[in-house]
Structures are given as structure tokens and as C-alpha cells.
mmCIF file with all atom_site columns, C-alpha atoms and ligand atoms in Angstrom:
data_model
loop_
_atom_site.group_PDB
_atom_site.id
_atom_site.type_symbol
_atom_site.label_atom_id
_atom_site.label_alt_id
_atom_site.label_comp_id
_atom_site.label_asym_id
_atom_site.label_entity_id
_atom_site.label_seq_id
_atom_site.pdbx_PDB_ins_code
_atom_site.Cartn_x
_atom_site.Cartn_y
_atom_site.Cartn_z
_atom_site.occupancy
_atom_site.B_iso_or_equiv
_atom_site.pdbx_formal_charge
_atom_site.auth_seq_id
_atom_site.auth_comp_id
_atom_site.auth_asym_id
_atom_site.auth_atom_id
_atom_site.pdbx_PDB_model_num
ATOM   1   C  CA  . UNK A 1 1   ? 157.583 84.714  109.209 1.00 0.00 ? 751 UNK A CA  1
ATOM   2   C  CA  . UNK A 1 2   ? 155.339 81.215  109.077 1.00 0.00 ? 752 UNK A CA  1
ATOM   3   C  CA  . UNK A 1 3   ? 152.421 80.601  110.296 1.00 0.00 ? 753 UNK A CA  1
ATOM   4   C  CA  . UNK A 1 4   ? 152.497 79.757  113.691 1.00 0.00 ? 754 UNK A CA  1
ATOM   5   C  CA  . UNK A 1 5   ? 149.344 78.904  116.846 1.00 0.00 ? 755 UNK A CA  1
ATOM   6   C  CA  . UNK A 1 6   ? 149.709 80.501  120.339 1.00 0.00 ? 756 UNK A CA  1
ATOM   7   C  CA  . UNK A 1 7   ? 148.511 79.337  123.012 1.00 0.00 ? 757 UNK A CA  1
ATOM   8   C  CA  . UNK A 1 8   ? 146.323 82.786  124.662 1.00 0.00 ? 758 UNK A CA  1
ATOM   9   C  CA  . UNK A 1 9   ? 144.057 82.772  128.088 1.00 0.00 ? 759 UNK A CA  1
ATOM   10  C  CA  . UNK A 1 10  ? 142.175 86.095  128.712 1.00 0.00 ? 760 UNK A CA  1
ATOM   11  C  CA  . UNK A 1 11  ? 142.315 86.158  132.693 1.00 0.00 ? 761 UNK A CA  1
ATOM   12  C  CA  . UNK A 1 12  ? 139.660 86.405  135.481 1.00 0.00 ? 762 UNK A CA  1
ATOM   13  C  CA  . UNK A 1 13  ? 139.604 89.778  136.123 1.00 0.00 ? 763 UNK A CA  1
ATOM   14  C  CA  . UNK A 1 14  ? 138.962 90.198  132.309 1.00 0.00 ? 764 UNK A CA  1
ATOM   15  C  CA  . UNK A 1 15  ? 136.716 87.726  132.125 1.00 0.00 ? 765 UNK A CA  1
ATOM   16  C  CA  . UNK A 1 16  ? 134.324 88.826  135.287 1.00 0.00 ? 766 UNK A CA  1
ATOM   17  C  CA  . UNK A 1 17  ? 134.050 92.314  133.537 1.00 0.00 ? 767 UNK A CA  1
ATOM   18  C  CA  . UNK A 1 18  ? 132.440 90.264  130.682 1.00 0.00 ? 768 UNK A CA  1
ATOM   19  C  CA  . UNK A 1 19  ? 135.635 91.829  127.969 1.00 0.00 ? 769 UNK A CA  1
ATOM   20  C  CA  . UNK A 1 20  ? 135.936 88.499  125.712 1.00 0.00 ? 770 UNK A CA  1
ATOM   21  C  CA  . UNK A 1 21  ? 134.709 89.951  122.629 1.00 0.00 ? 771 UNK A CA  1
ATOM   22  C  CA  . UNK A 1 22  ? 136.713 93.579  123.276 1.00 0.00 ? 772 UNK A CA  1
ATOM   23  C  CA  . UNK A 1 23  ? 139.971 91.436  123.698 1.00 0.00 ? 773 UNK A CA  1
ATOM   24  C  CA  . UNK A 1 24  ? 138.793 88.861  120.805 1.00 0.00 ? 774 UNK A CA  1
ATOM   25  C  CA  . UNK A 1 25  ? 138.251 91.400  118.289 1.00 0.00 ? 775 UNK A CA  1
ATOM   26  C  CA  . UNK A 1 26  ? 141.680 92.735  119.296 1.00 0.00 ? 776 UNK A CA  1
ATOM   27  C  CA  . UNK A 1 27  ? 142.987 89.243  118.336 1.00 0.00 ? 777 UNK A CA  1
ATOM   28  C  CA  . UNK A 1 28  ? 140.648 89.183  114.478 1.00 0.00 ? 778 UNK A CA  1
ATOM   29  C  CA  . UNK A 1 29  ? 141.748 92.953  114.355 1.00 0.00 ? 779 UNK A CA  1
ATOM   30  C  CA  . UNK A 1 30  ? 145.472 91.766  113.911 1.00 0.00 ? 780 UNK A CA  1
ATOM   31  C  CA  . UNK A 1 31  ? 144.914 88.880  111.443 1.00 0.00 ? 781 UNK A CA  1
ATOM   32  C  CA  . UNK A 1 32  ? 144.382 86.169  114.501 1.00 0.00 ? 782 UNK A CA  1
ATOM   33  C  CA  . UNK A 1 33  ? 142.378 83.025  114.018 1.00 0.00 ? 783 UNK A CA  1
ATOM   34  C  CA  . UNK A 1 34  ? 140.466 82.298  117.512 1.00 0.00 ? 784 UNK A CA  1
ATOM   35  C  CA  . UNK A 1 35  ? 141.271 78.054  115.843 1.00 0.00 ? 785 UNK A CA  1
ATOM   36  C  CA  . UNK A 1 36  ? 139.748 76.640  119.980 1.00 0.00 ? 786 UNK A CA  1
ATOM   37  C  CA  . UNK A 1 37  ? 138.519 78.725  121.969 1.00 0.00 ? 787 UNK A CA  1
ATOM   38  C  CA  . UNK A 1 38  ? 136.396 77.693  125.575 1.00 0.00 ? 788 UNK A CA  1
ATOM   39  C  CA  . UNK A 1 39  ? 135.636 78.739  129.005 1.00 0.00 ? 789 UNK A CA  1
ATOM   40  C  CA  . UNK A 1 40  ? 136.780 76.711  132.020 1.00 0.00 ? 790 UNK A CA  1
ATOM   41  C  CA  . UNK A 1 41  ? 137.404 77.921  135.424 1.00 0.00 ? 791 UNK A CA  1
ATOM   42  C  CA  . UNK A 1 42  ? 141.146 76.650  136.622 1.00 0.00 ? 792 UNK A CA  1
ATOM   43  C  CA  . UNK A 1 43  ? 141.566 74.200  139.545 1.00 0.00 ? 793 UNK A CA  1
ATOM   44  C  CA  . UNK A 1 44  ? 144.544 75.802  141.797 1.00 0.00 ? 794 UNK A CA  1
ATOM   45  C  CA  . UNK A 1 45  ? 146.723 72.714  140.935 1.00 0.00 ? 795 UNK A CA  1
ATOM   46  C  CA  . UNK A 1 46  ? 146.100 73.299  137.444 1.00 0.00 ? 796 UNK A CA  1
ATOM   47  C  CA  . UNK A 1 47  ? 147.407 77.108  137.774 1.00 0.00 ? 797 UNK A CA  1
ATOM   48  C  CA  . UNK A 1 48  ? 150.012 75.706  139.849 1.00 0.00 ? 798 UNK A CA  1
ATOM   49  C  CA  . UNK A 1 49  ? 150.764 73.520  137.235 1.00 0.00 ? 799 UNK A CA  1
ATOM   50  C  CA  . UNK A 1 50  ? 150.208 75.670  134.186 1.00 0.00 ? 800 UNK A CA  1
ATOM   51  C  CA  . UNK A 1 51  ? 152.761 77.979  136.007 1.00 0.00 ? 801 UNK A CA  1
ATOM   52  C  CA  . UNK A 1 52  ? 155.381 75.565  137.132 1.00 0.00 ? 802 UNK A CA  1
ATOM   53  C  CA  . UNK A 1 53  ? 157.928 77.662  135.308 1.00 0.00 ? 803 UNK A CA  1
ATOM   54  C  CA  . UNK A 1 54  ? 156.997 80.667  138.437 1.00 0.00 ? 804 UNK A CA  1
ATOM   55  C  CA  . UNK A 1 55  ? 157.289 78.710  140.500 1.00 0.00 ? 805 UNK A CA  1
ATOM   56  C  CA  . UNK A 1 56  ? 159.999 80.202  142.188 1.00 0.00 ? 806 UNK A CA  1
ATOM   57  C  CA  . UNK A 1 57  ? 159.123 83.484  142.038 1.00 0.00 ? 807 UNK A CA  1
ATOM   58  C  CA  . UNK A 1 58  ? 156.821 86.081  144.695 1.00 0.00 ? 808 UNK A CA  1
ATOM   59  C  CA  . UNK A 1 59  ? 153.963 85.986  142.725 1.00 0.00 ? 809 UNK A CA  1
ATOM   60  C  CA  . UNK A 1 60  ? 153.642 82.638  142.785 1.00 0.00 ? 810 UNK A CA  1
ATOM   61  C  CA  . UNK A 1 61  ? 151.185 82.380  144.803 1.00 0.00 ? 811 UNK A CA  1
ATOM   62  C  CA  . UNK A 1 62  ? 149.007 85.933  143.994 1.00 0.00 ? 812 UNK A CA  1
ATOM   63  C  CA  . UNK A 1 63  ? 149.377 84.649  140.337 1.00 0.00 ? 813 UNK A CA  1
ATOM   64  C  CA  . UNK A 1 64  ? 147.443 81.042  140.643 1.00 0.00 ? 814 UNK A CA  1
ATOM   65  C  CA  . UNK A 1 65  ? 145.479 82.186  142.949 1.00 0.00 ? 815 UNK A CA  1
ATOM   66  C  CA  . UNK A 1 66  ? 143.857 84.297  141.162 1.00 0.00 ? 816 UNK A CA  1
ATOM   67  C  CA  . UNK A 1 67  ? 144.132 82.422  138.113 1.00 0.00 ? 817 UNK A CA  1
ATOM   68  C  CA  . UNK A 1 68  ? 141.931 79.481  139.719 1.00 0.00 ? 818 UNK A CA  1
ATOM   69  C  CA  . UNK A 1 69  ? 139.376 82.048  141.573 1.00 0.00 ? 819 UNK A CA  1
ATOM   70  C  CA  . UNK A 1 70  ? 136.798 82.505  138.409 1.00 0.00 ? 820 UNK A CA  1
ATOM   71  C  CA  . UNK A 1 71  ? 136.782 81.553  135.122 1.00 0.00 ? 821 UNK A CA  1
ATOM   72  C  CA  . UNK A 1 72  ? 138.970 81.857  132.290 1.00 0.00 ? 822 UNK A CA  1
ATOM   73  C  CA  . UNK A 1 73  ? 138.657 81.464  128.266 1.00 0.00 ? 823 UNK A CA  1
ATOM   74  C  CA  . UNK A 1 74  ? 141.560 79.775  127.045 1.00 0.00 ? 824 UNK A CA  1
ATOM   75  C  CA  . UNK A 1 75  ? 142.170 79.777  123.363 1.00 0.00 ? 825 UNK A CA  1
ATOM   76  C  CA  . UNK A 1 76  ? 144.635 78.821  120.592 1.00 0.00 ? 826 UNK A CA  1
ATOM   77  C  CA  . UNK A 1 77  ? 145.510 81.622  118.572 1.00 0.00 ? 827 UNK A CA  1
ATOM   78  C  CA  . UNK A 1 78  ? 146.310 81.007  114.311 1.00 0.00 ? 828 UNK A CA  1
ATOM   79  C  CA  . UNK A 1 79  ? 148.166 83.017  112.011 1.00 0.00 ? 829 UNK A CA  1
ATOM   80  C  CA  . UNK A 1 80  ? 151.565 84.802  110.658 1.00 0.00 ? 830 UNK A CA  1
ATOM   81  C  CA  . UNK A 1 81  ? 153.912 85.213  113.495 1.00 0.00 ? 831 UNK A CA  1
ATOM   82  C  CA  . UNK A 1 82  ? 151.498 84.108  115.388 1.00 0.00 ? 832 UNK A CA  1
ATOM   83  C  CA  . UNK A 1 83  ? 153.401 84.126  118.851 1.00 0.00 ? 833 UNK A CA  1
ATOM   84  C  CA  . UNK A 1 84  ? 155.127 87.286  118.590 1.00 0.00 ? 834 UNK A CA  1
ATOM   85  C  CA  . UNK A 1 85  ? 151.799 89.372  116.964 1.00 0.00 ? 835 UNK A CA  1
ATOM   86  C  CA  . UNK A 1 86  ? 150.052 88.137  119.814 1.00 0.00 ? 836 UNK A CA  1
ATOM   87  C  CA  . UNK A 1 87  ? 152.316 89.406  122.678 1.00 0.00 ? 837 UNK A CA  1
ATOM   88  C  CA  . UNK A 1 88  ? 152.383 92.718  120.260 1.00 0.00 ? 838 UNK A CA  1
ATOM   89  C  CA  . UNK A 1 89  ? 148.387 92.729  120.604 1.00 0.00 ? 839 UNK A CA  1
ATOM   90  C  CA  . UNK A 1 90  ? 148.705 92.322  124.181 1.00 0.00 ? 840 UNK A CA  1
ATOM   91  C  CA  . UNK A 1 91  ? 151.294 94.778  125.528 1.00 0.00 ? 841 UNK A CA  1
ATOM   92  C  CA  . UNK A 1 92  ? 153.654 94.766  128.264 1.00 0.00 ? 842 UNK A CA  1
ATOM   93  C  CA  . UNK A 1 93  ? 152.775 92.905  131.326 1.00 0.00 ? 843 UNK A CA  1
ATOM   94  C  CA  . UNK A 1 94  ? 152.269 96.227  133.535 1.00 0.00 ? 844 UNK A CA  1
ATOM   95  C  CA  . UNK A 1 95  ? 150.021 98.416  132.181 1.00 0.00 ? 845 UNK A CA  1
ATOM   96  C  CA  . UNK A 1 96  ? 152.189 101.374 132.986 1.00 0.00 ? 846 UNK A CA  1
ATOM   97  C  CA  . UNK A 1 97  ? 154.030 100.224 131.032 1.00 0.00 ? 847 UNK A CA  1
ATOM   98  C  CA  . UNK A 1 98  ? 152.417 99.248  127.729 1.00 0.00 ? 848 UNK A CA  1
ATOM   99  C  CA  . UNK A 1 99  ? 152.188 100.909 124.491 1.00 0.00 ? 849 UNK A CA  1
ATOM   100 C  CA  . UNK A 1 100 ? 148.082 102.781 123.635 1.00 0.00 ? 850 UNK A CA  1
ATOM   101 C  CA  . UNK A 1 101 ? 146.341 100.428 121.718 1.00 0.00 ? 851 UNK A CA  1
ATOM   102 C  CA  . UNK A 1 102 ? 146.870 97.724  123.429 1.00 0.00 ? 852 UNK A CA  1
ATOM   103 C  CA  . UNK A 1 103 ? 144.736 94.553  125.249 1.00 0.00 ? 853 UNK A CA  1
ATOM   104 C  CA  . UNK A 1 104 ? 146.032 95.491  128.129 1.00 0.00 ? 854 UNK A CA  1
ATOM   105 C  CA  . UNK A 1 105 ? 146.619 99.378  128.565 1.00 0.00 ? 855 UNK A CA  1
ATOM   106 C  CA  . UNK A 1 106 ? 142.957 99.501  127.611 1.00 0.00 ? 856 UNK A CA  1
ATOM   107 C  CA  . UNK A 1 107 ? 141.805 96.606  130.304 1.00 0.00 ? 857 UNK A CA  1
ATOM   108 C  CA  . UNK A 1 108 ? 144.318 95.695  132.583 1.00 0.00 ? 858 UNK A CA  1
ATOM   109 C  CA  . UNK A 1 109 ? 143.743 96.092  135.873 1.00 0.00 ? 859 UNK A CA  1
ATOM   110 C  CA  . UNK A 1 110 ? 147.243 95.415  137.852 1.00 0.00 ? 860 UNK A CA  1
ATOM   111 C  CA  . UNK A 1 111 ? 151.021 94.292  136.515 1.00 0.00 ? 861 UNK A CA  1
ATOM   112 C  CA  . UNK A 1 112 ? 148.881 90.819  138.164 1.00 0.00 ? 862 UNK A CA  1
ATOM   113 C  CA  . UNK A 1 113 ? 145.401 91.104  137.193 1.00 0.00 ? 863 UNK A CA  1
ATOM   114 C  CA  . UNK A 1 114 ? 146.675 92.196  133.202 1.00 0.00 ? 864 UNK A CA  1
ATOM   115 C  CA  . UNK A 1 115 ? 143.657 90.374  131.108 1.00 0.00 ? 865 UNK A CA  1
ATOM   116 C  CA  . UNK A 1 116 ? 145.631 88.474  129.538 1.00 0.00 ? 866 UNK A CA  1
ATOM   117 C  CA  . UNK A 1 117 ? 148.507 85.794  128.377 1.00 0.00 ? 867 UNK A CA  1
ATOM   118 C  CA  . UNK A 1 118 ? 150.159 84.530  125.956 1.00 0.00 ? 868 UNK A CA  1
ATOM   119 C  CA  . UNK A 1 119 ? 152.996 82.057  125.044 1.00 0.00 ? 869 UNK A CA  1
ATOM   120 C  CA  . UNK A 1 120 ? 156.689 83.604  124.473 1.00 0.00 ? 870 UNK A CA  1
ATOM   121 C  CA  . UNK A 1 121 ? 158.435 81.157  122.117 1.00 0.00 ? 871 UNK A CA  1
ATOM   122 C  CA  . UNK A 1 122 ? 157.978 78.277  119.859 1.00 0.00 ? 872 UNK A CA  1
ATOM   123 C  CA  . UNK A 1 123 ? 158.149 75.348  122.473 1.00 0.00 ? 873 UNK A CA  1
ATOM   124 C  CA  . UNK A 1 124 ? 155.997 77.037  125.281 1.00 0.00 ? 874 UNK A CA  1
ATOM   125 C  CA  . UNK A 1 125 ? 153.549 77.529  122.738 1.00 0.00 ? 875 UNK A CA  1
ATOM   126 C  CA  . UNK A 1 126 ? 153.116 74.205  121.780 1.00 0.00 ? 876 UNK A CA  1
ATOM   127 C  CA  . UNK A 1 127 ? 153.055 73.071  125.200 1.00 0.00 ? 877 UNK A CA  1
ATOM   128 C  CA  . UNK A 1 128 ? 150.434 74.422  127.068 1.00 0.00 ? 878 UNK A CA  1
ATOM   129 C  CA  . UNK A 1 129 ? 148.309 74.227  124.039 1.00 0.00 ? 879 UNK A CA  1
ATOM   130 C  CA  . UNK A 1 130 ? 149.092 70.647  124.936 1.00 0.00 ? 880 UNK A CA  1
ATOM   131 C  CA  . UNK A 1 131 ? 148.166 71.865  127.973 1.00 0.00 ? 881 UNK A CA  1
ATOM   132 C  CA  . UNK A 1 132 ? 144.794 72.924  127.281 1.00 0.00 ? 882 UNK A CA  1
ATOM   133 C  CA  . UNK A 1 133 ? 143.679 71.224  124.045 1.00 0.00 ? 883 UNK A CA  1
ATOM   134 C  CA  . UNK A 1 134 ? 143.723 68.019  122.403 1.00 0.00 ? 884 UNK A CA  1
ATOM   135 C  CA  . UNK A 1 135 ? 144.727 67.690  118.242 1.00 0.00 ? 885 UNK A CA  1
ATOM   136 C  CA  . UNK A 1 136 ? 140.871 67.422  117.336 1.00 0.00 ? 886 UNK A CA  1
ATOM   137 C  CA  . UNK A 1 137 ? 139.466 70.568  118.828 1.00 0.00 ? 887 UNK A CA  1
ATOM   138 C  CA  . UNK A 1 138 ? 141.710 72.755  116.539 1.00 0.00 ? 888 UNK A CA  1
ATOM   139 C  CA  . UNK A 1 139 ? 140.164 73.746  113.143 1.00 0.00 ? 889 UNK A CA  1
ATOM   140 C  CA  . UNK A 1 140 ? 141.668 75.365  111.487 1.00 0.00 ? 890 UNK A CA  1
HETATM 141 P  P1  . RTP B 2 .   ? 151.957 85.722  130.628 1.00 0.00 ? 872 RTP B P1  1
HETATM 142 O  O1  . RTP B 2 .   ? 152.663 84.510  130.769 1.00 0.00 ? 872 RTP B O1  1
HETATM 143 O  O2  . RTP B 2 .   ? 150.901 86.327  131.902 1.00 0.00 ? 872 RTP B O2  1
HETATM 144 O  O3  . RTP B 2 .   ? 151.416 86.353  129.495 1.00 0.00 ? 872 RTP B O3  1
HETATM 145 O  O4  . RTP B 2 .   ? 153.025 87.067  131.017 1.00 0.00 ? 872 RTP B O4  1
HETATM 146 P  P2  . RTP B 2 .   ? 153.873 87.330  130.700 1.00 0.00 ? 872 RTP B P2  1
HETATM 147 O  O5  . RTP B 2 .   ? 155.210 87.460  130.465 1.00 0.00 ? 872 RTP B O5  1
HETATM 148 O  O6  . RTP B 2 .   ? 153.904 89.439  130.102 1.00 0.00 ? 872 RTP B O6  1
HETATM 149 O  O7  . RTP B 2 .   ? 154.404 88.229  132.227 1.00 0.00 ? 872 RTP B O7  1
HETATM 150 P  P3  . RTP B 2 .   ? 155.765 87.179  133.094 1.00 0.00 ? 872 RTP B P3  1
HETATM 151 O  O8  . RTP B 2 .   ? 156.406 87.470  133.457 1.00 0.00 ? 872 RTP B O8  1
HETATM 152 O  O9  . RTP B 2 .   ? 155.233 85.214  132.203 1.00 0.00 ? 872 RTP B O9  1
HETATM 153 O  O10 . RTP B 2 .   ? 154.359 86.544  134.443 1.00 0.00 ? 872 RTP B O10 1
HETATM 154 C  C1  . RTP B 2 .   ? 153.094 85.590  134.374 1.00 0.00 ? 872 RTP B C1  1
HETATM 155 C  C2  . RTP B 2 .   ? 152.595 86.618  135.087 1.00 0.00 ? 872 RTP B C2  1
HETATM 156 O  O11 . RTP B 2 .   ? 152.956 86.471  136.432 1.00 0.00 ? 872 RTP B O11 1
HETATM 157 C  C3  . RTP B 2 .   ? 151.813 87.954  137.045 1.00 0.00 ? 872 RTP B C3  1
HETATM 158 N  N1  . RTP B 2 .   ? 153.271 88.706  137.588 1.00 0.00 ? 872 RTP B N1  1
HETATM 159 N  N2  . RTP B 2 .   ? 152.451 89.391  139.189 1.00 0.00 ? 872 RTP B N2  1
HETATM 160 N  N3  . RTP B 2 .   ? 153.407 91.174  140.725 1.00 0.00 ? 872 RTP B N3  1
HETATM 161 C  C4  . RTP B 2 .   ? 154.318 90.743  139.893 1.00 0.00 ? 872 RTP B C4  1
HETATM 162 O  O12 . RTP B 2 .   ? 155.278 91.870  140.051 1.00 0.00 ? 872 RTP B O12 1
HETATM 163 C  C5  . RTP B 2 .   ? 153.843 89.963  139.261 1.00 0.00 ? 872 RTP B C5  1
HETATM 164 N  N4  . RTP B 2 .   ? 154.773 90.064  137.990 1.00 0.00 ? 872 RTP B N4  1
HETATM 165 C  C6  . RTP B 2 .   ? 154.056 89.101  136.858 1.00 0.00 ? 872 RTP B C6  1
HETATM 166 C  C7  . RTP B 2 .   ? 151.549 88.692  135.554 1.00 0.00 ? 872 RTP B C7  1
HETATM 167 O  O13 . RTP B 2 .   ? 149.559 87.897  135.833 1.00 0.00 ? 872 RTP B O13 1
HETATM 168 C  C8  . RTP B 2 .   ? 151.772 88.470  134.055 1.00 0.00 ? 872 RTP B C8  1
HETATM 169 O  O14 . RTP B 2 .   ? 150.858 87.780  133.956 1.00 0.00 ? 872 RTP B O14 1
HETATM 170 MG MG1 . MG  B 3 .   ? 155.044 84.467  130.525 1.00 0.00 ? 873 MG  B MG1 1
#
């Protein structure tokens, strides 16, 4: 399995509840290295651009308003098979369906306020990392 990088976002429901450290511990325990990280407050336009793939879904308004409601922590995680590994550590989108020990099982409030985002494929990971970070900010 190759070393990969993936884009992770700790969402407003989690930053608001001071869960950044506990969530980062889950990533690090799984062997994912945090090679870039910053706290930002997305504008609504930035959230709409980031989630453009979902623009026709019924939850688009709710999702983008939530993501712009309070600060988020955006980060790049690196490791063997990092894209799939991160999604394993995150758990299912709906916390009711997430496995025990996953971030969403332990911390998510609902299917919308589900604490973390993770890229879903190599192409989206590359696009999403470039959306938030310049090459200079990635410290491997
Ligand atoms: P993410 O993109 O945030 O990592 O989550 P995901 O792949 O597990 O889920 P996705 O289908 O890509 O949906 C993106 C985000 O939209 C919100 N959502 N709300 N109300 C709903 O039924 C609903 N469905 C999805 C969630 O915040 C989800 O993470
Ligand atoms: Mg997704």
C-alpha cells in the first residue's frame, strides 16, 4: 500500500466542543501523521465551493451553512493507505450506523453535524488539499 495524503476537516460541532485534541489522537493512534493543520472560518461562498459536488442534494443549504457557522480545523493526514484509513477511523456518515470506537460513533451529533470530513478518493484528496494548502505548508 502506498503512502498517501488526504484532506481532513474537523467540523464546527467538534471545534465548538473542544474535541480537536481527542480527534487528532484518534488519527495519530491509527498511524496517520498530521503534516499540515490550520484553524479557519469558512465564508458561505467558500463552503459552497468546497461542497460543490453536493449542490443538487437536499441537504446542501443546511450543510454549507453549518460548515460556515463557526471555525473548522483543516488538516492533511499522511500515511499508508491514508484515504481509506482515515474513513475507517471516521466511521459511517450517519453516527447511528458507525462502528464502535470511530470518531463519528463517539462524537457526532447527527448525520449533518458529524464532526469530521475526509476525502473519498485520490483525485478528490489532491483537489481538496490544494483547495486549502499550498505546497509550502505541507511539512512531511
Ligand atoms: P464528508 O464528505 O463530510 O467526509 O462525509 P461523507 O463522505 O461521509 O458524506 P457525504 O455523502 O459526502 O455527505 C457530505 C456531508 O453532508 C452531510 N449530510 N447530511 N442530512 C443528510 O441527510 C445529510 N447527508 C449528508 C454530512 O455532514 C456529510 O458528512
Ligand atoms: Mg463525502
